[in-house]
Structure formats: C-alpha cells, structure tokens
Amino acid sequence: MATIDGLPPLREVIAAHGLSARKSLGQNFLLDLNLTARIARAAGDLTGADVLEVGPGPGGLTRGLLAEGARRVVAVEKDTRCMAPLAEIAAAYPGRLEVLNADALELDWAAHLTPPVKIAANLPYNVGTELLVRWLTPPDWPPLWQSLTLMFQREVADRIVAGPGSKTYGRLAVLAQWRATAKIVLTLPPEAFTPPPKIHSAVVHLEALPEPRFEADPKVLNRVVAAGFNQRRKMLRAALKGVAPDIEDRIVAAGLKPTDRAEQVPVEGFCALAREVAKG
Ligand code: SAM
C-alpha cells in the first residue's frame, strides 16, 4: 500500500527489522500514519522549526513531523534496533533528520537544536513525566522550546491540566500551568497502539508563556509543591513542616491559611509560598 512519503508501511518496517515491542522500554507503537500526522499537526506550524522527538521507535511520528514540514527533526532513541529503520527515513528526507542513539534522560539535547524549537514525543509515561518536569523547571524562562506535544496515559494528562479543587490537581498541574498553557488535544483508545496498552492515552499540548504567570524560584517552588502534595490529605502546616522553619508564619505571609490543603491552593498561592520560603 502506498504511503504519504513513499516509505513502506510501518507494519512492514517492524517485520523487516524484527522490532518486537519491548515492555522494558515502554514500547507501544503507533502504526497508523494518518494518526501520527494528526499528532504532528497538534504540535502547530512546524515549518521553520527544529523538532526534538524523544523515543521515535520505528518512526511513525517522525514521519508525521517531517511530512508536516518540520525544518529538521532531532530524534533521540534508546533502542539500537530502531537505528536502521530511522536511517531509511533520514535517507528519504536528506539533511532533515538527525538520529541520536541515546537515553533522553542523559542527553544534552539543547546542543543539537537551533531555535525555534518544538518538542514532540510518545514516550513511556515515567520517562515522559520526568522529562516534562525538567522541561518546565529550567532556571531561566522562556526556555529553548516553544511548545511540547506529548503523549501520556490519559490519567497523567488529566493531572497536567487539572485545576485546584480537583482530585487530580497536583505537582504536574502547578508546574505546567505556572509557566505554560496546557490542554488535552487528542485522546486515543488502547487499540491505536501495537501492542495495545491497558489504558487510554491522551496528547497534551503545552505552549511556553513569555514569562511565568507569577514570580518564583523553580527549585523552591518544586520543593514546596512536592511536599504539599506528598501528603495531600494533610493541612499545609503539617505537610510543609520540614520545608522551612516558622512555616506557619510563612504560609500566612503568603496569604494562605495553615489549615488549607494543597489541593485547594491555586498556582498563585504556591508561588507566593515559594517566595516566602526562599526568604531563608
Ligand atoms: N514514537 C514511537 C511511536 O509513536 O510509535 C514509539 C513510541 S514507544 C511508546 C516509546 C519509545 O521510546 C520506544 O521506541 C522506546 O524505545 C523509547 N524510549 C524509552 N525510553 C527512552 C529513553 N530513556 N530515551 C530515549 N528513548 C526511549
């Protein structure tokens, strides 16, 4: 069957290269190129942008990103077995695909990219959340990336876009909504993947704001929010006990109540609290 880019269908690619999915690498592949093109379009206008793709696997989303006009794609994949199929894509798009056989958690990715930069990925969820937190907490803002378009388990996606008062509101929501806009742009059933996972998935699109909504030191904010939600049933005065001395006074100075629980505190409140904690 002909494909949009003249390359073989992904089922053939997987069979030809013996790419049996490995659970240890969180491999659930997207084989429908119409779907990967839709995800690529969710990343916005790619023309003139470098795209960092983490975990390209056999290259379904990579092909979508290139077909949608990305200036260049830098694809970081841990699994050496994927290098051959990715090299075939690179040959079909001369000068536009750089493949790095590396662990995304170890790589200095910025060194390989020229702004404007967009990031797109369909990753195992634990790697995805770890990278998301790192991408949201660099010391300086705006970051190198303009947008993140990331596949997560549906439940993780809900946690990123949740508002205060919701059961899923937590550290990911505060960090994401502090410095970016975040919305779910696509939900996918298990059958969209090979092999199908047990749960639904969703694509979250985040756009970096020109500056954070409220002033705060990212490290301090991350620490305060992690402590607050680590014991989300507890009141702030108990949950934050180890974070700084005189914590009740700081909570009050931040305009919050020591009896509040983290899940009621809006992003603005956490930022005010981080500023009080940073006073030393
Ligand atoms: N993007 C492909 C797709 O949509 O079909 C593959 C998605 S699969 C869910 C996740 C991919 O991430 C796999 O190819 C896996 O080998 C790769 N991966 C897992 N951990 C990684 C890491 N730490 N760094 C880079 N790639 C990783």
PDB file of C-alpha atoms and ligand atoms in Angstrom:
ATOM      1  CA  MET A   1       0.000   0.000   0.000  1.00  0.00           C
ATOM      2  CA  ALA A   2       1.367   3.456  -0.914  1.00  0.00           C
ATOM      3  CA  THR A   3       2.160   5.843   1.936  1.00  0.00           C
ATOM      4  CA  ILE A   4       2.312   9.649   2.014  1.00  0.00           C
ATOM      5  CA  ASP A   5       6.102   9.651   1.973  1.00  0.00           C
ATOM      6  CA  GLY A   6       6.792   6.683  -0.323  1.00  0.00           C
ATOM      7  CA  LEU A   7       8.382   4.744   2.565  1.00  0.00           C
ATOM      8  CA  PRO A   8       6.993   1.294   3.462  1.00  0.00           C
ATOM      9  CA  PRO A   9       4.002   0.968   5.827  1.00  0.00           C
ATOM     10  CA  LEU A  10       5.076   0.688   9.470  1.00  0.00           C
ATOM     11  CA  ARG A  11       3.911  -2.921   9.829  1.00  0.00           C
ATOM     12  CA  GLU A  12       6.357  -3.873   7.072  1.00  0.00           C
ATOM     13  CA  VAL A  13       9.128  -1.807   8.701  1.00  0.00           C
ATOM     14  CA  ILE A  14       8.602  -3.584  12.013  1.00  0.00           C
ATOM     15  CA  ALA A  15       8.540  -7.032  10.384  1.00  0.00           C
ATOM     16  CA  ALA A  16      11.597  -6.318   8.206  1.00  0.00           C
ATOM     17  CA  HIS A  17      13.680  -5.145  11.172  1.00  0.00           C
ATOM     18  CA  GLY A  18      12.372  -7.662  13.722  1.00  0.00           C
ATOM     19  CA  LEU A  19      11.168  -4.875  16.029  1.00  0.00           C
ATOM     20  CA  SER A  20       9.198  -6.919  18.528  1.00  0.00           C
ATOM     21  CA  ALA A  21       7.936  -4.458  21.149  1.00  0.00           C
ATOM     22  CA  ARG A  22       9.905  -4.493  24.415  1.00  0.00           C
ATOM     23  CA  LYS A  23       7.965  -3.875  27.608  1.00  0.00           C
ATOM     24  CA  SER A  24      11.103  -2.733  29.440  1.00  0.00           C
ATOM     25  CA  LEU A  25      11.349   0.225  27.025  1.00  0.00           C
ATOM     26  CA  GLY A  26       7.623   1.008  27.211  1.00  0.00           C
ATOM     27  CA  GLN A  27       7.200   0.202  23.536  1.00  0.00           C
ATOM     28  CA  ASN A  28       3.641   0.663  22.287  1.00  0.00           C
ATOM     29  CA  PHE A  29       3.951   1.741  18.682  1.00  0.00           C
ATOM     30  CA  LEU A  30       1.650   3.905  16.584  1.00  0.00           C
ATOM     31  CA  LEU A  31       1.411   2.322  13.138  1.00  0.00           C
ATOM     32  CA  ASP A  32      -1.281   4.497  11.530  1.00  0.00           C
ATOM     33  CA  LEU A  33       0.436   7.299   9.608  1.00  0.00           C
ATOM     34  CA  ASN A  34      -2.807   9.309   9.421  1.00  0.00           C
ATOM     35  CA  LEU A  35      -2.853   9.315  13.207  1.00  0.00           C
ATOM     36  CA  THR A  36       0.813  10.264  13.569  1.00  0.00           C
ATOM     37  CA  ALA A  37       0.225  13.103  11.074  1.00  0.00           C
ATOM     38  CA  ARG A  38      -2.653  14.305  13.285  1.00  0.00           C
ATOM     39  CA  ILE A  39      -0.378  14.314  16.326  1.00  0.00           C
ATOM     40  CA  ALA A  40       2.263  16.186  14.321  1.00  0.00           C
ATOM     41  CA  ARG A  41      -0.367  18.789  13.346  1.00  0.00           C
ATOM     42  CA  ALA A  42      -1.277  19.179  17.033  1.00  0.00           C
ATOM     43  CA  ALA A  43       2.279  20.481  17.502  1.00  0.00           C
ATOM     44  CA  GLY A  44       1.303  23.556  15.418  1.00  0.00           C
ATOM     45  CA  ASP A  45       3.131  25.043  12.443  1.00  0.00           C
ATOM     46  CA  LEU A  46       6.396  23.128  12.136  1.00  0.00           C
ATOM     47  CA  THR A  47       7.814  24.872   9.091  1.00  0.00           C
ATOM     48  CA  GLY A  48      10.922  26.780  10.059  1.00  0.00           C
ATOM     49  CA  ALA A  49      11.231  24.910  13.389  1.00  0.00           C
ATOM     50  CA  ASP A  50      13.603  22.278  14.731  1.00  0.00           C
ATOM     51  CA  VAL A  51      11.652  19.487  16.399  1.00  0.00           C
ATOM     52  CA  LEU A  52      13.095  17.359  19.180  1.00  0.00           C
ATOM     53  CA  GLU A  53      11.393  13.976  19.102  1.00  0.00           C
ATOM     54  CA  VAL A  54      12.052  11.690  22.041  1.00  0.00           C
ATOM     55  CA  GLY A  55      11.532   7.936  21.552  1.00  0.00           C
ATOM     56  CA  PRO A  56      10.854   7.727  17.776  1.00  0.00           C
ATOM     57  CA  GLY A  57      10.803   3.895  17.780  1.00  0.00           C
ATOM     58  CA  PRO A  58      10.152   2.690  14.209  1.00  0.00           C
ATOM     59  CA  GLY A  59       9.450   6.301  13.195  1.00  0.00           C
ATOM     60  CA  GLY A  60       5.687   6.749  12.786  1.00  0.00           C
ATOM     61  CA  LEU A  61       5.563  10.142  14.488  1.00  0.00           C
ATOM     62  CA  THR A  62       8.953  11.068  12.971  1.00  0.00           C
ATOM     63  CA  ARG A  63       7.461  10.592   9.511  1.00  0.00           C
ATOM     64  CA  GLY A  64       4.437  12.661  10.516  1.00  0.00           C
ATOM     65  CA  LEU A  65       6.643  15.514  11.746  1.00  0.00           C
ATOM     66  CA  LEU A  66       8.730  15.504   8.541  1.00  0.00           C
ATOM     67  CA  ALA A  67       5.683  15.237   6.267  1.00  0.00           C
ATOM     68  CA  GLU A  68       4.120  18.180   8.135  1.00  0.00           C
ATOM     69  CA  GLY A  69       7.122  20.301   7.159  1.00  0.00           C
ATOM     70  CA  ALA A  70       9.490  20.389  10.154  1.00  0.00           C
ATOM     71  CA  ARG A  71      12.706  22.143   9.136  1.00  0.00           C
ATOM     72  CA  ARG A  72      14.688  19.479  10.970  1.00  0.00           C
ATOM     73  CA  VAL A  73      13.866  16.649  13.366  1.00  0.00           C
ATOM     74  CA  VAL A  74      16.353  15.529  16.000  1.00  0.00           C
ATOM     75  CA  ALA A  75      15.192  12.099  17.174  1.00  0.00           C
ATOM     76  CA  VAL A  76      16.582  10.549  20.367  1.00  0.00           C
ATOM     77  CA  GLU A  77      16.039   6.792  20.707  1.00  0.00           C
ATOM     78  CA  LYS A  78      17.493   4.437  23.285  1.00  0.00           C
ATOM     79  CA  ASP A  79      16.799   1.200  21.360  1.00  0.00           C
ATOM     80  CA  THR A  80      19.654   0.435  18.941  1.00  0.00           C
ATOM     81  CA  ARG A  81      17.349  -1.870  16.914  1.00  0.00           C
ATOM     82  CA  CYS A  82      15.494   1.266  15.701  1.00  0.00           C
ATOM     83  CA  MET A  83      18.596   2.839  14.129  1.00  0.00           C
ATOM     84  CA  ALA A  84      18.246   1.008  10.784  1.00  0.00           C
ATOM     85  CA  PRO A  85      14.586   1.934  10.121  1.00  0.00           C
ATOM     86  CA  LEU A  86      15.267   5.514  11.235  1.00  0.00           C
ATOM     87  CA  ALA A  87      18.258   5.700   8.847  1.00  0.00           C
ATOM     88  CA  GLU A  88      15.875   4.807   5.991  1.00  0.00           C
ATOM     89  CA  ILE A  89      13.666   7.774   6.933  1.00  0.00           C
ATOM     90  CA  ALA A  90      16.733  10.036   7.117  1.00  0.00           C
ATOM     91  CA  ALA A  91      17.677   8.943   3.579  1.00  0.00           C
ATOM     92  CA  ALA A  92      14.187   9.838   2.308  1.00  0.00           C
ATOM     93  CA  TYR A  93      14.448  13.353   3.868  1.00  0.00           C
ATOM     94  CA  PRO A  94      18.065  14.383   3.132  1.00  0.00           C
ATOM     95  CA  GLY A  95      19.525  16.746   5.737  1.00  0.00           C
ATOM     96  CA  ARG A  96      16.303  16.929   7.762  1.00  0.00           C
ATOM     97  CA  LEU A  97      16.560  14.041  10.242  1.00  0.00           C
ATOM     98  CA  GLU A  98      19.323  13.577  12.783  1.00  0.00           C
ATOM     99  CA  VAL A  99      19.042  10.390  14.843  1.00  0.00           C
ATOM    100  CA  LEU A 100      20.803  10.063  18.187  1.00  0.00           C
ATOM    101  CA  ASN A 101      21.082   6.618  19.763  1.00  0.00           C
ATOM    102  CA  ALA A 102      20.943   7.812  23.363  1.00  0.00           C
ATOM    103  CA  ASP A 103      18.963   7.870  26.582  1.00  0.00           C
ATOM    104  CA  ALA A 104      16.915  11.071  26.567  1.00  0.00           C
ATOM    105  CA  LEU A 105      17.408  11.397  30.324  1.00  0.00           C
ATOM    106  CA  GLU A 106      21.186  11.595  29.874  1.00  0.00           C
ATOM    107  CA  LEU A 107      21.428  13.732  26.745  1.00  0.00           C
ATOM    108  CA  ASP A 108      22.298  17.436  26.428  1.00  0.00           C
ATOM    109  CA  TRP A 109      19.538  17.869  23.853  1.00  0.00           C
ATOM    110  CA  ALA A 110      19.813  21.665  23.557  1.00  0.00           C
ATOM    111  CA  ALA A 111      23.268  21.316  21.978  1.00  0.00           C
ATOM    112  CA  HIS A 112      21.682  19.652  18.936  1.00  0.00           C
ATOM    113  CA  LEU A 113      18.986  22.233  18.203  1.00  0.00           C
ATOM    114  CA  THR A 114      18.611  25.694  16.716  1.00  0.00           C
ATOM    115  CA  PRO A 115      15.624  27.867  17.759  1.00  0.00           C
ATOM    116  CA  PRO A 116      12.748  27.977  17.227  1.00  0.00           C
ATOM    117  CA  VAL A 117      12.358  24.559  18.844  1.00  0.00           C
ATOM    118  CA  LYS A 118       9.284  22.402  19.391  1.00  0.00           C
ATOM    119  CA  ILE A 119       9.252  19.119  21.252  1.00  0.00           C
ATOM    120  CA  ALA A 120       7.081  16.118  20.402  1.00  0.00           C
ATOM    121  CA  ALA A 121       7.074  12.658  21.921  1.00  0.00           C
ATOM    122  CA  ASN A 122       5.222   9.439  22.538  1.00  0.00           C
ATOM    123  CA  LEU A 123       7.177   8.106  25.498  1.00  0.00           C
ATOM    124  CA  PRO A 124       6.829   5.622  28.330  1.00  0.00           C
ATOM    125  CA  TYR A 125       4.932   7.603  30.944  1.00  0.00           C
ATOM    126  CA  ASN A 126       7.616   7.572  33.655  1.00  0.00           C
ATOM    127  CA  VAL A 127      10.244   8.958  31.268  1.00  0.00           C
ATOM    128  CA  GLY A 128       7.656  11.432  29.931  1.00  0.00           C
ATOM    129  CA  THR A 129       6.757  12.870  33.337  1.00  0.00           C
ATOM    130  CA  GLU A 130      10.423  13.107  34.375  1.00  0.00           C
ATOM    131  CA  LEU A 131      11.286  14.985  31.169  1.00  0.00           C
ATOM    132  CA  LEU A 132       8.190  17.180  31.466  1.00  0.00           C
ATOM    133  CA  VAL A 133       9.229  18.310  34.954  1.00  0.00           C
ATOM    134  CA  ARG A 134      12.761  19.052  33.703  1.00  0.00           C
ATOM    135  CA  TRP A 135      11.457  20.983  30.683  1.00  0.00           C
ATOM    136  CA  LEU A 136       9.210  23.051  32.982  1.00  0.00           C
ATOM    137  CA  THR A 137      11.805  23.863  35.640  1.00  0.00           C
ATOM    138  CA  PRO A 138      14.923  25.317  33.986  1.00  0.00           C
ATOM    139  CA  PRO A 139      16.369  28.247  35.978  1.00  0.00           C
ATOM    140  CA  ASP A 140      15.622  30.768  33.207  1.00  0.00           C
ATOM    141  CA  TRP A 141      12.429  31.470  31.290  1.00  0.00           C
ATOM    142  CA  PRO A 142      11.419  31.450  28.434  1.00  0.00           C
ATOM    143  CA  PRO A 143      13.010  28.067  27.721  1.00  0.00           C
ATOM    144  CA  LEU A 144      14.595  26.959  24.456  1.00  0.00           C
ATOM    145  CA  TRP A 145      11.359  25.208  23.445  1.00  0.00           C
ATOM    146  CA  GLN A 146       8.199  26.975  22.271  1.00  0.00           C
ATOM    147  CA  SER A 147       5.828  24.053  22.709  1.00  0.00           C
ATOM    148  CA  LEU A 148       5.606  20.475  23.959  1.00  0.00           C
ATOM    149  CA  THR A 149       3.247  17.977  22.336  1.00  0.00           C
ATOM    150  CA  LEU A 150       3.381  14.830  24.425  1.00  0.00           C
ATOM    151  CA  MET A 151       1.505  11.556  24.663  1.00  0.00           C
ATOM    152  CA  PHE A 152       0.669  10.399  28.165  1.00  0.00           C
ATOM    153  CA  GLN A 153      -1.573   7.913  29.872  1.00  0.00           C
ATOM    154  CA  ARG A 154      -4.996   9.613  29.998  1.00  0.00           C
ATOM    155  CA  GLU A 155      -4.803   9.792  33.791  1.00  0.00           C
ATOM    156  CA  VAL A 156      -1.430  11.612  33.652  1.00  0.00           C
ATOM    157  CA  ALA A 157      -2.766  14.012  31.001  1.00  0.00           C
ATOM    158  CA  ASP A 158      -5.703  14.811  33.308  1.00  0.00           C
ATOM    159  CA  ARG A 159      -3.236  15.584  36.104  1.00  0.00           C
ATOM    160  CA  ILE A 160      -1.385  18.110  33.912  1.00  0.00           C
ATOM    161  CA  VAL A 161      -4.489  20.137  33.003  1.00  0.00           C
ATOM    162  CA  ALA A 162      -6.387  19.821  36.330  1.00  0.00           C
ATOM    163  CA  GLY A 163      -7.438  22.912  38.312  1.00  0.00           C
ATOM    164  CA  PRO A 164      -7.446  23.492  42.099  1.00  0.00           C
ATOM    165  CA  GLY A 165     -10.106  21.569  43.982  1.00  0.00           C
ATOM    166  CA  SER A 166      -9.921  18.627  41.607  1.00  0.00           C
ATOM    167  CA  LYS A 167      -8.692  15.219  42.809  1.00  0.00           C
ATOM    168  CA  THR A 168      -6.112  15.111  40.022  1.00  0.00           C
ATOM    169  CA  TYR A 169      -4.682  18.596  40.777  1.00  0.00           C
ATOM    170  CA  GLY A 170      -1.081  18.225  41.944  1.00  0.00           C
ATOM    171  CA  ARG A 171       2.579  18.929  41.241  1.00  0.00           C
ATOM    172  CA  LEU A 172       2.326  18.416  37.474  1.00  0.00           C
ATOM    173  CA  ALA A 173      -0.619  20.836  37.177  1.00  0.00           C
ATOM    174  CA  VAL A 174       1.092  23.563  39.225  1.00  0.00           C
ATOM    175  CA  LEU A 175       4.414  23.331  37.377  1.00  0.00           C
ATOM    176  CA  ALA A 176       2.758  23.141  33.945  1.00  0.00           C
ATOM    177  CA  GLN A 177       0.264  25.954  34.483  1.00  0.00           C
ATOM    178  CA  TRP A 178       2.788  28.241  36.171  1.00  0.00           C
ATOM    179  CA  ARG A 179       4.898  28.725  33.060  1.00  0.00           C
ATOM    180  CA  ALA A 180       2.789  27.377  30.190  1.00  0.00           C
ATOM    181  CA  THR A 181      -0.694  26.829  28.850  1.00  0.00           C
ATOM    182  CA  ALA A 182      -1.700  23.174  28.804  1.00  0.00           C
ATOM    183  CA  LYS A 183      -4.567  21.408  27.087  1.00  0.00           C
ATOM    184  CA  ILE A 184      -5.543  17.914  26.014  1.00  0.00           C
ATOM    185  CA  VAL A 185      -5.808  17.931  22.216  1.00  0.00           C
ATOM    186  CA  LEU A 186      -6.433  14.269  21.397  1.00  0.00           C
ATOM    187  CA  THR A 187      -7.456  11.123  23.267  1.00  0.00           C
ATOM    188  CA  LEU A 188      -6.644   7.672  21.946  1.00  0.00           C
ATOM    189  CA  PRO A 189      -8.054   4.236  22.777  1.00  0.00           C
ATOM    190  CA  PRO A 190      -5.703   1.307  23.545  1.00  0.00           C
ATOM    191  CA  GLU A 191      -6.318  -0.170  20.052  1.00  0.00           C
ATOM    192  CA  ALA A 192      -4.482   2.773  18.456  1.00  0.00           C
ATOM    193  CA  PHE A 193      -1.212   1.166  19.629  1.00  0.00           C
ATOM    194  CA  THR A 194       0.657  -2.046  18.846  1.00  0.00           C
ATOM    195  CA  PRO A 195       0.676  -3.828  21.236  1.00  0.00           C
ATOM    196  CA  PRO A 196      -2.328  -2.130  22.912  1.00  0.00           C
ATOM    197  CA  PRO A 197      -1.664  -0.861  26.455  1.00  0.00           C
ATOM    198  CA  LYS A 198      -4.294  -1.440  29.183  1.00  0.00           C
ATOM    199  CA  ILE A 199      -5.325   2.216  29.412  1.00  0.00           C
ATOM    200  CA  HIS A 200      -6.423   5.122  27.235  1.00  0.00           C
ATOM    201  CA  SER A 201      -3.836   7.722  26.204  1.00  0.00           C
ATOM    202  CA  ALA A 202      -4.005  11.443  25.512  1.00  0.00           C
ATOM    203  CA  VAL A 203      -1.872  14.041  23.777  1.00  0.00           C
ATOM    204  CA  VAL A 204      -1.214  17.180  25.811  1.00  0.00           C
ATOM    205  CA  HIS A 205      -0.081  20.369  24.076  1.00  0.00           C
ATOM    206  CA  LEU A 206       1.774  22.923  26.194  1.00  0.00           C
ATOM    207  CA  GLU A 207       2.888  26.355  24.991  1.00  0.00           C
ATOM    208  CA  ALA A 208       5.566  28.213  26.919  1.00  0.00           C
ATOM    209  CA  LEU A 209       4.360  31.596  28.211  1.00  0.00           C
ATOM    210  CA  PRO A 210       6.726  34.517  27.516  1.00  0.00           C
ATOM    211  CA  GLU A 211       7.165  34.774  31.274  1.00  0.00           C
ATOM    212  CA  PRO A 212       5.885  32.767  34.263  1.00  0.00           C
ATOM    213  CA  ARG A 213       2.422  33.784  35.489  1.00  0.00           C
ATOM    214  CA  PHE A 214       3.861  34.567  38.946  1.00  0.00           C
ATOM    215  CA  GLU A 215       7.376  35.086  40.231  1.00  0.00           C
ATOM    216  CA  ALA A 216       9.029  32.112  41.967  1.00  0.00           C
ATOM    217  CA  ASP A 217      12.302  30.214  42.038  1.00  0.00           C
ATOM    218  CA  PRO A 218      11.665  26.939  40.151  1.00  0.00           C
ATOM    219  CA  LYS A 219      13.672  24.803  42.586  1.00  0.00           C
ATOM    220  CA  VAL A 220      11.928  26.213  45.650  1.00  0.00           C
ATOM    221  CA  LEU A 221       8.501  26.011  44.002  1.00  0.00           C
ATOM    222  CA  ASN A 222       9.137  22.391  43.010  1.00  0.00           C
ATOM    223  CA  ARG A 223      10.150  21.560  46.595  1.00  0.00           C
ATOM    224  CA  VAL A 224       7.158  23.308  48.169  1.00  0.00           C
ATOM    225  CA  VAL A 225       4.677  21.750  45.755  1.00  0.00           C
ATOM    226  CA  ALA A 226       6.211  18.264  46.083  1.00  0.00           C
ATOM    227  CA  ALA A 227       5.989  18.468  49.885  1.00  0.00           C
ATOM    228  CA  GLY A 228       2.445  19.871  49.784  1.00  0.00           C
ATOM    229  CA  PHE A 229       1.093  17.102  47.573  1.00  0.00           C
ATOM    230  CA  ASN A 230       3.191  14.309  49.033  1.00  0.00           C
ATOM    231  CA  GLN A 231       0.694  14.268  51.886  1.00  0.00           C
ATOM    232  CA  ARG A 232      -2.251  15.805  50.098  1.00  0.00           C
ATOM    233  CA  ARG A 233      -4.785  14.953  52.831  1.00  0.00           C
ATOM    234  CA  LYS A 234      -2.771  16.893  55.415  1.00  0.00           C
ATOM    235  CA  MET A 235      -3.092  20.591  56.140  1.00  0.00           C
ATOM    236  CA  LEU A 236      -0.327  22.799  54.779  1.00  0.00           C
ATOM    237  CA  ARG A 237       1.176  23.438  58.218  1.00  0.00           C
ATOM    238  CA  ALA A 238       1.787  19.683  58.685  1.00  0.00           C
ATOM    239  CA  ALA A 239       2.636  18.780  55.095  1.00  0.00           C
ATOM    240  CA  LEU A 240       5.235  21.575  54.802  1.00  0.00           C
ATOM    241  CA  LYS A 241       6.770  21.180  58.264  1.00  0.00           C
ATOM    242  CA  GLY A 242      10.201  20.094  57.003  1.00  0.00           C
ATOM    243  CA  VAL A 243      10.404  22.645  54.169  1.00  0.00           C
ATOM    244  CA  ALA A 244      11.443  25.716  56.186  1.00  0.00           C
ATOM    245  CA  PRO A 245      11.466  26.959  59.809  1.00  0.00           C
ATOM    246  CA  ASP A 246       8.460  29.000  61.018  1.00  0.00           C
ATOM    247  CA  ILE A 247       6.371  27.516  58.251  1.00  0.00           C
ATOM    248  CA  GLU A 248       3.022  28.674  59.710  1.00  0.00           C
ATOM    249  CA  ASP A 249       4.163  32.325  59.605  1.00  0.00           C
ATOM    250  CA  ARG A 250       5.302  31.926  56.020  1.00  0.00           C
ATOM    251  CA  ILE A 251       2.014  30.321  54.992  1.00  0.00           C
ATOM    252  CA  VAL A 252       0.134  33.283  56.476  1.00  0.00           C
ATOM    253  CA  ALA A 253       2.543  35.796  54.894  1.00  0.00           C
ATOM    254  CA  ALA A 254       1.800  34.142  51.539  1.00  0.00           C
ATOM    255  CA  GLY A 255      -1.907  34.915  52.042  1.00  0.00           C
ATOM    256  CA  LEU A 256      -2.837  31.275  52.735  1.00  0.00           C
ATOM    257  CA  LYS A 257      -4.256  29.511  55.787  1.00  0.00           C
ATOM    258  CA  PRO A 258      -2.162  26.932  57.708  1.00  0.00           C
ATOM    259  CA  THR A 259      -5.292  24.755  57.676  1.00  0.00           C
ATOM    260  CA  ASP A 260      -5.586  24.803  53.848  1.00  0.00           C
ATOM    261  CA  ARG A 261      -4.835  21.611  51.961  1.00  0.00           C
ATOM    262  CA  ALA A 262      -2.537  21.632  48.929  1.00  0.00           C
ATOM    263  CA  GLU A 263      -5.302  20.640  46.537  1.00  0.00           C
ATOM    264  CA  GLN A 264      -7.173  23.891  47.296  1.00  0.00           C
ATOM    265  CA  VAL A 265      -4.174  26.174  46.712  1.00  0.00           C
ATOM    266  CA  PRO A 266      -4.033  27.846  43.277  1.00  0.00           C
ATOM    267  CA  VAL A 267      -0.768  28.290  41.346  1.00  0.00           C
ATOM    268  CA  GLU A 268      -0.566  31.899  42.560  1.00  0.00           C
ATOM    269  CA  GLY A 269      -0.703  30.731  46.208  1.00  0.00           C
ATOM    270  CA  PHE A 270       2.092  28.200  45.709  1.00  0.00           C
ATOM    271  CA  CYS A 271       4.259  30.874  44.055  1.00  0.00           C
ATOM    272  CA  ALA A 272       3.655  33.276  46.962  1.00  0.00           C
ATOM    273  CA  LEU A 273       4.583  30.498  49.375  1.00  0.00           C
ATOM    274  CA  ALA A 274       7.747  29.650  47.402  1.00  0.00           C
ATOM    275  CA  ARG A 275       8.765  33.348  47.623  1.00  0.00           C
ATOM    276  CA  GLU A 276       8.255  33.289  51.406  1.00  0.00           C
ATOM    277  CA  VAL A 277      10.243  30.043  51.759  1.00  0.00           C
ATOM    278  CA  ALA A 278      13.054  31.464  49.593  1.00  0.00           C
ATOM    279  CA  LYS A 279      13.487  34.335  52.082  1.00  0.00           C
ATOM    280  CA  GLY A 280      15.642  31.899  54.111  1.00  0.00           C
TER     281      GLY A 280
HETATM  282  N1  SAM B   1       7.272   7.214  18.849  1.00  0.00           N
HETATM  283  C1  SAM B   1       7.019   5.814  18.547  1.00  0.00           C
HETATM  284  C2  SAM B   1       5.581   5.620  18.183  1.00  0.00           C
HETATM  285  O1  SAM B   1       4.804   6.543  18.485  1.00  0.00           O
HETATM  286  O2  SAM B   1       5.235   4.582  17.625  1.00  0.00           O
HETATM  287  C3  SAM B   1       7.412   4.903  19.714  1.00  0.00           C
HETATM  288  C4  SAM B   1       6.650   5.114  20.988  1.00  0.00           C
HETATM  289  S1  SAM B   1       7.005   3.982  22.290  1.00  0.00           S
HETATM  290  C5  SAM B   1       5.624   4.353  23.368  1.00  0.00           C
HETATM  291  C6  SAM B   1       8.309   4.754  23.246  1.00  0.00           C
HETATM  292  C7  SAM B   1       9.669   4.821  22.582  1.00  0.00           C
HETATM  293  O3  SAM B   1      10.571   5.473  23.470  1.00  0.00           O
HETATM  294  C8  SAM B   1      10.281   3.451  22.291  1.00  0.00           C
HETATM  295  O4  SAM B   1      10.778   3.416  20.988  1.00  0.00           O
HETATM  296  C9  SAM B   1      11.400   3.315  23.331  1.00  0.00           C
HETATM  297  O5  SAM B   1      12.475   2.523  22.884  1.00  0.00           O
HETATM  298  C10 SAM B   1      11.800   4.776  23.522  1.00  0.00           C
HETATM  299  N2  SAM B   1      12.416   5.071  24.823  1.00  0.00           N
HETATM  300  C11 SAM B   1      12.105   4.574  26.032  1.00  0.00           C
HETATM  301  N3  SAM B   1      12.853   5.121  26.992  1.00  0.00           N
HETATM  302  C12 SAM B   1      13.668   6.020  26.373  1.00  0.00           C
HETATM  303  C13 SAM B   1      14.694   6.911  26.822  1.00  0.00           C
HETATM  304  N4  SAM B   1      15.006   6.996  28.116  1.00  0.00           N
HETATM  305  N5  SAM B   1      15.322   7.684  25.917  1.00  0.00           N
HETATM  306  C14 SAM B   1      15.003   7.593  24.592  1.00  0.00           C
HETATM  307  N6  SAM B   1      14.052   6.771  24.109  1.00  0.00           N
HETATM  308  C15 SAM B   1      13.402   5.998  24.984  1.00  0.00           C
END
